[in-house]
Short mmCIF file of C-alpha atoms in Angstrom, two decimals:
data_model
loop_
_atom_site.label_atom_id
_atom_site.label_comp_id
_atom_site.label_asym_id
_atom_site.label_seq_id
_atom_site.Cartn_x
_atom_site.Cartn_y
_atom_site.Cartn_z
CA UNK A 1 -6.95 -4.02 -33.97
CA UNK A 2 -8.34 -4.77 -30.51
CA UNK A 3 -4.87 -5.54 -29.17
CA UNK A 4 -3.60 -2.28 -30.66
CA UNK A 5 -6.32 -0.26 -28.95
CA UNK A 6 -5.56 -1.97 -25.64
CA UNK A 7 -1.84 -1.22 -26.02
CA UNK A 8 -2.56 2.43 -26.92
CA UNK A 9 -4.80 2.73 -23.85
CA UNK A 10 -2.18 1.30 -21.56
CA UNK A 11 0.62 3.47 -23.00
CA UNK A 12 -1.68 6.56 -23.00
CA UNK A 13 -2.60 6.07 -19.35
CA UNK A 14 1.03 5.66 -18.33
CA UNK A 15 2.17 8.72 -20.36
CA UNK A 16 -0.60 11.05 -19.24
CA UNK A 17 -0.32 10.04 -15.64
CA UNK A 18 3.42 10.59 -15.84
CA UNK A 19 2.73 14.04 -17.27
CA UNK A 20 0.61 14.87 -14.20
CA UNK A 21 -2.96 14.30 -15.54
CA UNK A 22 -5.40 13.14 -12.93
CA UNK A 23 -6.11 9.47 -13.29
CA UNK A 24 -9.72 10.13 -12.20
CA UNK A 25 -10.26 12.03 -15.46
CA UNK A 26 -8.02 10.12 -17.92
CA UNK A 27 -8.87 6.54 -16.86
CA UNK A 28 -12.43 6.47 -18.30
CA UNK A 29 -11.14 7.94 -21.59
CA UNK A 30 -8.45 5.41 -21.89
CA UNK A 31 -10.96 2.72 -21.05
CA UNK A 32 -13.10 4.03 -23.95
CA UNK A 33 -10.06 3.87 -26.21
CA UNK A 34 -9.45 0.24 -25.21
CA UNK A 35 -13.07 -0.59 -26.09
CA UNK A 36 -12.91 1.33 -29.42
CA UNK A 37 -12.28 -1.70 -31.71
CA UNK A 38 -13.99 -4.32 -29.55
CA UNK A 39 -17.54 -5.68 -29.48
CA UNK A 40 -18.16 -3.47 -26.47
CA UNK A 41 -19.51 -0.04 -27.29
CA UNK A 42 -17.80 2.89 -25.63
CA UNK A 43 -20.64 4.36 -23.56
CA UNK A 44 -21.94 1.03 -22.31
CA UNK A 45 -18.33 0.15 -21.33
CA UNK A 46 -18.13 3.37 -19.34
CA UNK A 47 -21.50 3.31 -17.53
CA UNK A 48 -21.97 -0.42 -16.99
CA UNK A 49 -18.45 -1.89 -16.75
CA UNK A 50 -16.15 0.83 -15.68
CA UNK A 51 -18.50 2.55 -13.22
CA UNK A 52 -19.69 -0.74 -11.79
CA UNK A 53 -16.12 -1.84 -10.97
CA UNK A 54 -15.28 1.65 -9.59
CA UNK A 55 -18.37 1.41 -7.33
CA UNK A 56 -17.39 -2.03 -6.07
CA UNK A 57 -13.97 -0.75 -4.99
CA UNK A 58 -15.29 2.31 -3.30
CA UNK A 59 -18.02 0.40 -1.51
CA UNK A 60 -15.59 -2.23 -0.16
CA UNK A 61 -12.56 -0.11 0.80
CA UNK A 62 -13.64 3.45 1.38
CA UNK A 63 -14.04 3.00 5.14
CA UNK A 64 -10.37 2.13 5.47
CA UNK A 65 -9.37 5.19 3.35
CA UNK A 66 -11.65 7.49 5.32
CA UNK A 67 -10.78 6.44 8.89
CA UNK A 68 -7.15 5.95 7.95
CA UNK A 69 -6.85 9.39 6.56
CA UNK A 70 -8.47 11.01 9.66
CA UNK A 71 -6.18 8.96 11.99
CA UNK A 72 -3.08 9.87 9.89
CA UNK A 73 -3.92 13.63 9.85
CA UNK A 74 -4.56 13.73 13.64
CA UNK A 75 -1.20 11.97 14.22
CA UNK A 76 0.51 14.45 11.77
CA UNK A 77 -1.10 17.73 12.87
CA UNK A 78 -0.94 16.80 16.55
CA UNK A 79 2.82 16.38 16.26
CA UNK A 80 2.73 12.76 17.37
CA UNK A 81 4.12 11.27 14.18
CA UNK A 82 7.11 13.72 14.19
CA UNK A 83 7.87 12.80 17.81
CA UNK A 84 7.98 9.09 16.94
CA UNK A 85 10.12 9.64 13.80
CA UNK A 86 12.51 11.92 15.66
CA UNK A 87 12.98 9.39 18.49
CA UNK A 88 13.90 6.63 16.03
CA UNK A 89 16.40 8.80 14.23
CA UNK A 90 17.90 10.07 17.48
CA UNK A 91 18.35 6.58 18.82
CA UNK A 92 20.03 5.13 15.77
CA UNK A 93 21.98 8.24 14.80
CA UNK A 94 23.85 9.30 11.68
CA UNK A 95 26.08 6.24 11.57
CA UNK A 96 23.03 4.16 10.87
CA UNK A 97 21.31 6.75 8.79
CA UNK A 98 19.81 4.37 6.23
CA UNK A 99 18.55 2.01 8.85
CA UNK A 100 17.09 4.88 10.90
CA UNK A 101 15.07 6.09 7.87
CA UNK A 102 13.91 2.55 7.02
CA UNK A 103 12.70 1.72 10.49
CA UNK A 104 11.17 5.18 11.04
CA UNK A 105 9.12 4.74 7.90
CA UNK A 106 8.27 1.19 8.81
CA UNK A 107 7.08 2.07 12.32
CA UNK A 108 4.74 4.82 11.06
CA UNK A 109 3.39 2.72 8.15
CA UNK A 110 2.79 -0.27 10.37
CA UNK A 111 1.05 2.00 12.89
CA UNK A 112 -1.66 2.84 10.33
CA UNK A 113 -0.62 6.15 8.91
CA UNK A 114 -1.27 6.86 5.27
CA UNK A 115 1.79 6.03 3.23
CA UNK A 116 1.76 9.53 1.80
CA UNK A 117 1.66 11.07 5.25
CA UNK A 118 4.62 8.91 6.26
CA UNK A 119 6.51 10.27 3.23
CA UNK A 120 5.80 13.86 4.18
CA UNK A 121 6.67 13.21 7.84
CA UNK A 122 9.87 11.18 7.23
CA UNK A 123 11.35 13.23 4.43
CA UNK A 124 12.64 16.08 6.67
CA UNK A 125 14.19 13.65 9.12
CA UNK A 126 15.72 11.53 6.33
CA UNK A 127 17.16 14.70 4.71
CA UNK A 128 18.74 15.90 7.95
CA UNK A 129 20.29 12.48 8.86
CA UNK A 130 21.50 11.87 5.31
CA UNK A 131 23.16 15.33 5.28
CA UNK A 132 24.87 14.67 8.62
CA UNK A 133 26.19 11.36 7.30
CA UNK A 134 27.06 12.95 3.92
CA UNK A 135 25.08 10.34 2.06
CA UNK A 136 24.07 11.55 -1.50
CA UNK A 137 20.50 12.82 -1.36
CA UNK A 138 19.60 11.17 -4.57
CA UNK A 139 19.55 7.84 -2.57
CA UNK A 140 16.88 9.20 -0.21
CA UNK A 141 13.86 8.37 -2.44
CA UNK A 142 14.90 4.76 -2.77
CA UNK A 143 15.33 4.55 1.03
CA UNK A 144 11.97 6.11 1.68
CA UNK A 145 10.31 3.80 -0.80
CA UNK A 146 11.79 0.73 0.73
CA UNK A 147 10.78 1.88 4.21
CA UNK A 148 7.22 2.89 3.39
CA UNK A 149 6.08 0.79 0.42
CA UNK A 150 7.47 -2.65 1.27
CA UNK A 151 7.74 -4.68 4.51
CA UNK A 152 5.52 -2.52 6.67
CA UNK A 153 2.82 -2.17 4.01
CA UNK A 154 2.37 -5.81 2.87
CA UNK A 155 4.55 -8.22 4.76
CA UNK A 156 4.49 -7.57 8.46
CA UNK A 157 1.58 -9.58 9.99
CA UNK A 158 -1.32 -7.38 11.03
CA UNK A 159 -0.28 -4.27 9.04
CA UNK A 160 -3.45 -2.14 8.60
CA UNK A 161 -2.57 -0.93 5.19
CA UNK A 162 -5.13 -1.44 2.36
CA UNK A 163 -2.85 -3.86 0.46
CA UNK A 164 -3.02 -6.30 3.40
CA UNK A 165 -6.76 -5.88 3.78
CA UNK A 166 -7.82 -6.53 0.21
CA UNK A 167 -7.04 -10.27 0.13
CA UNK A 168 -9.12 -10.76 3.31
CA UNK A 169 -12.25 -9.84 1.48
CA UNK A 170 -11.58 -12.57 -1.10
CA UNK A 171 -10.24 -15.37 1.06
CA UNK A 172 -12.05 -14.63 4.36
CA UNK A 173 -8.69 -14.39 6.10
CA UNK A 174 -7.43 -11.87 8.56
CA UNK A 175 -4.64 -9.26 8.31
CA UNK A 176 -2.52 -11.58 10.43
CA UNK A 177 -2.46 -14.31 7.74
CA UNK A 178 0.72 -16.39 7.40
CA UNK A 179 2.89 -14.51 9.95
CA UNK A 180 5.96 -16.80 9.31
CA UNK A 181 6.00 -15.96 5.59
CA UNK A 182 5.33 -12.31 6.38
CA UNK A 183 8.28 -12.03 8.71
CA UNK A 184 10.56 -13.81 6.29
CA UNK A 185 9.48 -11.41 3.48
CA UNK A 186 10.09 -8.41 5.83
CA UNK A 187 13.56 -9.42 6.48
CA UNK A 188 14.29 -9.76 2.85
CA UNK A 189 12.80 -6.32 1.98
CA UNK A 190 14.69 -4.73 4.87
CA UNK A 191 17.92 -6.36 3.75
CA UNK A 192 17.45 -5.15 0.16
CA UNK A 193 16.75 -1.55 1.11
CA UNK A 194 19.57 -1.41 3.78
CA UNK A 195 22.10 -3.33 1.79
CA UNK A 196 21.67 -1.69 -1.62
CA UNK A 197 21.48 1.95 -0.32
CA UNK A 198 24.54 1.46 1.94
CA UNK A 199 26.46 -0.13 -0.95
CA UNK A 200 25.59 2.69 -3.26
CA UNK A 201 26.47 5.30 -0.62
CA UNK A 202 29.97 3.81 -0.26
CA UNK A 203 30.52 3.68 -4.02
CA UNK A 204 29.30 7.30 -4.57
CA UNK A 205 31.26 8.60 -1.62
CA UNK A 206 34.34 6.80 -3.00
CA UNK A 207 33.87 8.87 -6.12
CA UNK A 208 33.74 12.03 -4.06
CA UNK A 209 29.93 12.53 -4.09
CA UNK A 210 28.42 13.66 -0.90
CA UNK A 211 24.93 14.89 0.05
CA UNK A 212 25.24 17.84 -2.31
CA UNK A 213 23.65 21.30 -2.17
CA UNK A 214 19.85 21.29 -2.04
CA UNK A 215 17.10 23.63 -0.94
CA UNK A 216 15.42 21.71 1.87
CA UNK A 217 11.70 21.99 2.61
CA UNK A 218 9.31 20.47 5.09
CA UNK A 219 10.97 21.61 8.29
CA UNK A 220 9.66 19.55 11.19
CA UNK A 221 10.82 21.82 13.97
CA UNK A 222 7.88 22.72 16.15
CA UNK A 223 9.12 24.53 19.22
CA UNK A 224 5.81 26.31 19.51
CA UNK A 225 3.97 23.04 20.04
CA UNK A 226 3.53 21.29 23.30
CA UNK A 227 5.82 18.33 23.15
CA UNK A 228 4.55 14.97 24.34
CA UNK A 229 6.74 12.00 25.24
CA UNK A 230 7.51 9.45 22.59
CA UNK A 231 5.73 6.78 24.67
CA UNK A 232 2.45 8.75 24.64
CA UNK A 233 2.91 9.63 20.95
CA UNK A 234 3.28 5.90 20.11
CA UNK A 235 0.18 4.82 22.13
CA UNK A 236 -2.33 5.44 19.25
CA UNK A 237 -0.09 3.36 16.90
CA UNK A 238 0.06 0.57 19.40
CA UNK A 239 -3.70 0.70 19.95
CA UNK A 240 -4.38 0.27 16.20
CA UNK A 241 -2.36 -2.92 16.23
CA UNK A 242 -3.74 -4.33 19.50
CA UNK A 243 -7.43 -3.54 18.71
CA UNK A 244 -7.02 -4.98 15.26
CA UNK A 245 -5.76 -8.25 16.75
CA UNK A 246 -8.59 -8.43 19.32
CA UNK A 247 -11.35 -7.59 16.83
CA UNK A 248 -10.22 -9.62 13.83
CA UNK A 249 -9.17 -12.49 16.14
CA UNK A 250 -6.84 -14.15 13.67
CA UNK A 251 -5.76 -16.82 16.11
CA UNK A 252 -9.32 -17.85 17.00
CA UNK A 253 -9.00 -17.13 20.63
CA UNK A 254 -12.13 -18.15 22.48
CA UNK A 255 -11.98 -15.12 24.76
CA UNK A 256 -11.48 -12.53 22.00
CA UNK A 257 -14.15 -10.68 20.11
CA UNK A 258 -16.37 -12.68 17.66
CA UNK A 259 -18.30 -10.90 14.89
CA UNK A 260 -21.94 -11.99 14.65
CA UNK A 261 -22.21 -14.30 11.60
CA UNK A 262 -25.82 -13.27 11.12
CA UNK A 263 -25.08 -9.54 10.99
CA UNK A 264 -25.90 -9.29 7.21
CA UNK A 265 -29.04 -11.36 7.30
CA UNK A 266 -31.36 -8.35 7.93
CA UNK A 267 -30.17 -6.76 4.68
CA UNK A 268 -30.67 -9.74 2.35
CA UNK A 269 -34.34 -8.95 1.75
CA UNK A 270 -33.35 -5.55 0.31
CA UNK A 271 -31.57 -7.32 -2.55
CA UNK A 272 -28.56 -5.03 -2.44
CA UNK A 273 -26.37 -5.85 -5.48
CA UNK A 274 -23.09 -5.24 -3.63
CA UNK A 275 -23.97 -6.87 -0.35
CA UNK A 276 -21.07 -9.06 0.89
CA UNK A 277 -21.69 -12.81 0.68
CA UNK A 278 -20.81 -13.31 4.32
CA UNK A 279 -19.44 -11.60 7.43
CA UNK A 280 -16.06 -13.27 6.84
CA UNK A 281 -15.55 -11.20 3.69
CA UNK A 282 -15.96 -7.82 5.54
CA UNK A 283 -14.88 -8.58 9.15
CA UNK A 284 -11.34 -7.56 8.47
CA UNK A 285 -12.54 -4.14 7.26
CA UNK A 286 -14.87 -3.80 10.18
CA UNK A 287 -12.03 -4.63 12.56
CA UNK A 288 -9.51 -2.10 11.24
CA UNK A 289 -12.19 0.58 10.89
CA UNK A 290 -13.19 0.34 14.58
CA UNK A 291 -9.46 0.20 15.59
CA UNK A 292 -8.72 3.35 13.63
CA UNK A 293 -11.77 5.24 15.03
CA UNK A 294 -10.87 4.46 18.65
CA UNK A 295 -7.18 5.26 18.03
CA UNK A 296 -8.12 8.55 16.38
CA UNK A 297 -9.98 9.59 19.50
CA UNK A 298 -7.01 8.70 21.61
CA UNK A 299 -4.61 10.63 19.36
CA UNK A 300 -6.87 13.65 19.48
CA UNK A 301 -6.99 13.51 23.25
CA UNK A 302 -3.20 13.15 23.62
CA UNK A 303 -2.51 16.07 21.24
CA UNK A 304 -5.42 18.19 22.42
CA UNK A 305 -3.15 21.04 23.53
CA UNK A 306 -1.43 21.25 20.15
CA UNK A 307 -4.80 21.33 18.37
CA UNK A 308 -6.11 24.05 20.68
CA UNK A 309 -2.97 26.11 20.07
CA UNK A 310 -3.52 25.77 16.36
CA UNK A 311 -6.61 25.59 14.19
CA UNK A 312 -8.41 23.00 16.37
CA UNK A 313 -9.68 19.58 15.53
CA UNK A 314 -12.31 20.37 12.88
CA UNK A 315 -10.09 21.68 10.11
CA UNK A 316 -7.73 18.68 9.91
CA UNK A 317 -10.58 16.23 10.32
CA UNK A 318 -12.56 17.83 7.52
CA UNK A 319 -9.52 18.06 5.22
CA UNK A 320 -8.61 14.41 5.75
CA UNK A 321 -12.24 13.25 5.13
CA UNK A 322 -12.33 15.21 1.84
CA UNK A 323 -8.86 14.03 0.77
CA UNK A 324 -9.82 10.44 1.46
CA UNK A 325 -12.47 10.75 -1.26
CA UNK A 326 -9.87 11.82 -3.78
CA UNK A 327 -7.53 9.11 -2.66
CA UNK A 328 -10.06 6.28 -3.00
CA UNK A 329 -11.21 7.55 -6.34
CA UNK A 330 -7.59 7.64 -7.66
CA UNK A 331 -7.13 4.03 -6.80
CA UNK A 332 -10.67 3.01 -7.80
CA UNK A 333 -10.16 4.63 -11.23
CA UNK A 334 -7.01 2.68 -11.89
CA UNK A 335 -8.76 -0.49 -10.69
CA UNK A 336 -11.82 0.15 -12.98
CA UNK A 337 -9.52 0.78 -15.92
CA UNK A 338 -7.66 -2.41 -15.30
CA UNK A 339 -10.99 -4.34 -15.07
CA UNK A 340 -12.00 -3.01 -18.49
CA UNK A 341 -8.70 -4.07 -19.98
CA UNK A 342 -9.04 -7.58 -18.47
CA UNK A 343 -12.61 -7.91 -19.82
CA UNK A 344 -11.72 -6.97 -23.40
CA UNK A 345 -11.78 -9.88 -25.85
CA UNK A 346 -8.43 -8.80 -27.17
CA UNK A 347 -6.86 -9.39 -23.72
CA UNK A 348 -8.17 -12.90 -23.41
CA UNK A 349 -4.96 -14.60 -24.82
CA UNK A 350 -3.08 -13.02 -21.93
CA UNK A 351 -5.71 -14.23 -19.46
CA UNK A 352 -5.57 -17.69 -20.89
CA UNK A 353 -1.84 -17.74 -20.42
CA UNK A 354 -2.20 -16.68 -16.82
CA UNK A 355 -4.97 -19.27 -16.20
CA UNK A 356 -2.64 -21.85 -17.82
CA UNK A 357 -0.03 -21.01 -15.24
CA UNK A 358 -2.48 -21.86 -12.52
CA UNK A 359 -3.26 -25.17 -14.10
CA UNK A 360 0.26 -26.15 -15.01
CA UNK A 361 2.24 -24.87 -12.02
CA UNK A 362 1.71 -24.21 -8.37
CA UNK A 363 -1.14 -21.63 -7.98
CA UNK A 364 1.19 -19.47 -5.89
CA UNK A 365 3.47 -18.94 -8.87
CA UNK A 366 0.50 -17.89 -10.97
CA UNK A 367 -0.51 -15.50 -8.23
CA UNK A 368 2.91 -13.93 -8.11
CA UNK A 369 3.17 -13.35 -11.91
CA UNK A 370 -0.42 -12.26 -12.39
CA UNK A 371 -0.43 -9.79 -9.50
CA UNK A 372 2.80 -8.21 -10.76
CA UNK A 373 1.45 -7.78 -14.19
CA UNK A 374 -1.72 -6.15 -13.03
CA UNK A 375 0.12 -3.82 -10.61
CA UNK A 376 2.48 -2.83 -13.44
CA UNK A 377 -0.47 -2.01 -15.71
CA UNK A 378 -2.19 0.17 -13.20
CA UNK A 379 0.88 1.65 -11.45
CA UNK A 380 -0.89 0.82 -8.17
CA UNK A 381 -0.34 -1.96 -5.71
CA UNK A 382 -3.86 -1.96 -4.34
CA UNK A 383 -5.52 -1.40 -7.72
CA UNK A 384 -3.51 -4.16 -9.44
CA UNK A 385 -4.00 -6.50 -6.52
CA UNK A 386 -7.81 -6.11 -6.65
CA UNK A 387 -7.88 -6.78 -10.36
CA UNK A 388 -5.76 -9.92 -10.05
CA UNK A 389 -8.01 -11.20 -7.28
CA UNK A 390 -11.21 -10.32 -9.17
CA UNK A 391 -10.02 -12.16 -12.17
CA UNK A 392 -8.41 -15.28 -10.70
CA UNK A 393 -8.83 -15.16 -7.01
CA UNK A 394 -11.48 -17.80 -6.74
CA UNK A 395 -9.54 -20.16 -9.06
CA UNK A 396 -6.37 -19.66 -7.04
CA UNK A 397 -8.32 -20.48 -3.88
CA UNK A 398 -9.79 -23.66 -5.32
CA UNK A 399 -6.43 -24.89 -6.64
CA UNK A 400 -4.69 -23.98 -3.34
CA UNK A 401 -7.17 -25.92 -1.30
CA UNK A 402 -6.94 -28.84 -3.67
CA UNK A 403 -3.15 -28.78 -3.24
CA UNK A 404 -3.42 -28.49 0.55
CA UNK A 405 -2.17 -24.89 0.69
CA UNK A 406 -3.97 -22.74 3.35
CA UNK A 407 -5.73 -19.62 2.06
CA UNK A 408 -3.68 -17.63 4.63
CA UNK A 409 -0.57 -18.53 2.63
CA UNK A 410 -2.28 -17.33 -0.60
CA UNK A 411 -3.24 -14.13 1.18
CA UNK A 412 0.35 -13.30 2.16
CA UNK A 413 1.85 -14.27 -1.25
CA UNK A 414 -0.49 -12.04 -3.29
CA UNK A 415 -0.05 -9.20 -0.82
CA UNK A 416 3.76 -9.43 -1.03
CA UNK A 417 3.55 -9.78 -4.83
CA UNK A 418 1.61 -6.53 -5.18
CA UNK A 419 4.77 -4.45 -4.57
CA UNK A 420 7.03 -6.40 -6.93
CA UNK A 421 7.09 -3.87 -9.84
CA UNK A 422 4.77 -1.20 -8.48
CA UNK A 423 7.28 1.67 -8.79
CA UNK A 424 6.80 1.86 -12.58
CA UNK A 425 7.65 5.44 -13.84
CA UNK A 426 3.92 6.44 -14.00
CA UNK A 427 3.08 5.27 -10.55
CA UNK A 428 1.35 8.11 -8.69
CA UNK A 429 3.02 7.27 -5.38
CA UNK A 430 6.45 7.45 -6.94
CA UNK A 431 5.81 10.82 -8.67
CA UNK A 432 4.54 12.19 -5.36
CA UNK A 433 7.53 10.82 -3.41
CA UNK A 434 10.05 12.41 -5.89
CA UNK A 435 8.20 15.68 -5.65
CA UNK A 436 8.37 15.62 -1.82
CA UNK A 437 12.10 15.06 -2.04
CA UNK A 438 12.62 17.83 -4.62
CA UNK A 439 14.27 15.32 -7.07
CA UNK A 440 13.50 13.87 -10.47
CA UNK A 441 13.36 10.45 -12.14
CA UNK A 442 16.75 11.28 -13.67
CA UNK A 443 18.25 11.90 -10.24
CA UNK A 444 16.96 8.88 -8.36
CA UNK A 445 15.16 6.35 -10.52
CA UNK A 446 18.21 4.14 -11.11
CA UNK A 447 18.35 3.07 -7.41
CA UNK A 448 14.60 2.65 -7.24
CA UNK A 449 14.61 0.41 -10.37
CA UNK A 450 17.38 -1.65 -8.86
CA UNK A 451 15.33 -2.13 -5.70
CA UNK A 452 12.30 -2.96 -7.90
CA UNK A 453 14.32 -5.73 -9.62
CA UNK A 454 15.50 -7.15 -6.29
CA UNK A 455 12.16 -7.03 -4.48
CA UNK A 456 10.43 -8.63 -7.52
CA UNK A 457 12.22 -11.77 -6.45
CA UNK A 458 10.91 -11.66 -2.87
CA UNK A 459 7.51 -13.32 -3.45
CA UNK A 460 9.22 -16.13 -5.38
CA UNK A 461 11.61 -16.61 -2.42
CA UNK A 462 8.53 -16.74 -0.14
CA UNK A 463 6.97 -19.50 -2.23
CA UNK A 464 10.18 -21.44 -2.07
CA UNK A 465 10.47 -20.81 1.65
CA UNK A 466 6.98 -22.11 2.25
CA UNK A 467 7.33 -25.15 0.06
CA UNK A 468 10.62 -26.11 1.71
CA UNK A 469 9.68 -25.43 5.36
CA UNK A 470 5.94 -25.59 5.40
CA UNK A 471 6.03 -22.56 7.73
CA UNK A 472 3.10 -20.27 7.23
#
């Protein structure tokens, strides 16, 4: 009966999220359904387990959501993101339409913009260049997905996206962990997106299918705005990357910044239940937060004329601060739901199987499989990644160290694994992306599911790459 309740809760969450219900509302109800037939009572499960896990996630990662949202909104409303995207599309042109969209998405994502902002910014450019090249529009969501939610989000060393930050709080690593594996994975992701969409475009065009007739939205023309050069527009993105390197100091340079290891000592007497165990577990979040704050100030200064000609600075800053609260609660709710599922006695056979993988095989293989399962359950790369690390992260770390595998390798493998099967039909990011493009699952999901199947193999390829070459 417990297993039935867990299955109903999982199916119910997927179905209701697919139907447009807010996960903030439905996740605790589905968690209660999962606990219905267990030894856990419903209300204690909600107040003590669900809410505790939700609070843990918010406490740890909200700074990244907050400062990232403000930075992204300043780049968007100041017109800087559109300048960068337009430059990339103009340079590569319609003959390389797919590559232009992939690289444009990757540049903005790697620069620290919210993945949803990148989708809104890049869609109009992608639609224009696809139309010029007469590539079927139904291939655009798969292209945007592979450009935003793959190599630049989890694989490129130093990416400031939350999926690359989460492992650092468990393994005391930096966002620049295992750059060799990250670059290898990035090439694979890019090849999958570029190769598949180009192949499909040729097949469909051979059948006589072109871009089609669509009502386009999201026009990025902004003649009334004060244009800035693409070099100036890119400066805040470059600053995020450079400052993150200097502050996190992943290469242990003696001349770079060093966080004070005693910074948390003053708080230990307060007996704060969620106080980090050491500076190493939070230094990556501190580093990216400072980098985003400084870069936001620079972006605001560069685009000051555009803000003065519009509604000013206050409105976009306030809007992004408020929206960051919703964003973090969406992810935290999925994470808390997953934690409830994992804690249920009826789920323990699955957990024992996953633990057995760690004991019987290389811990990296267990990390790949477990992370994919959790991300599929929650429909969220960051939520599933956090659940997987909370459940088995310490065990993976111990087994990896016993096998002589650096924690930096484990960091990169779990990060890359978090996007293996993340575009499940109920994934909030996927539903949002299709809505931005004005398309449906029926129109575009086939190509997304093919890319899902191909990129599911990437973390396994990364494990093989590391075991054969030793390159991290």
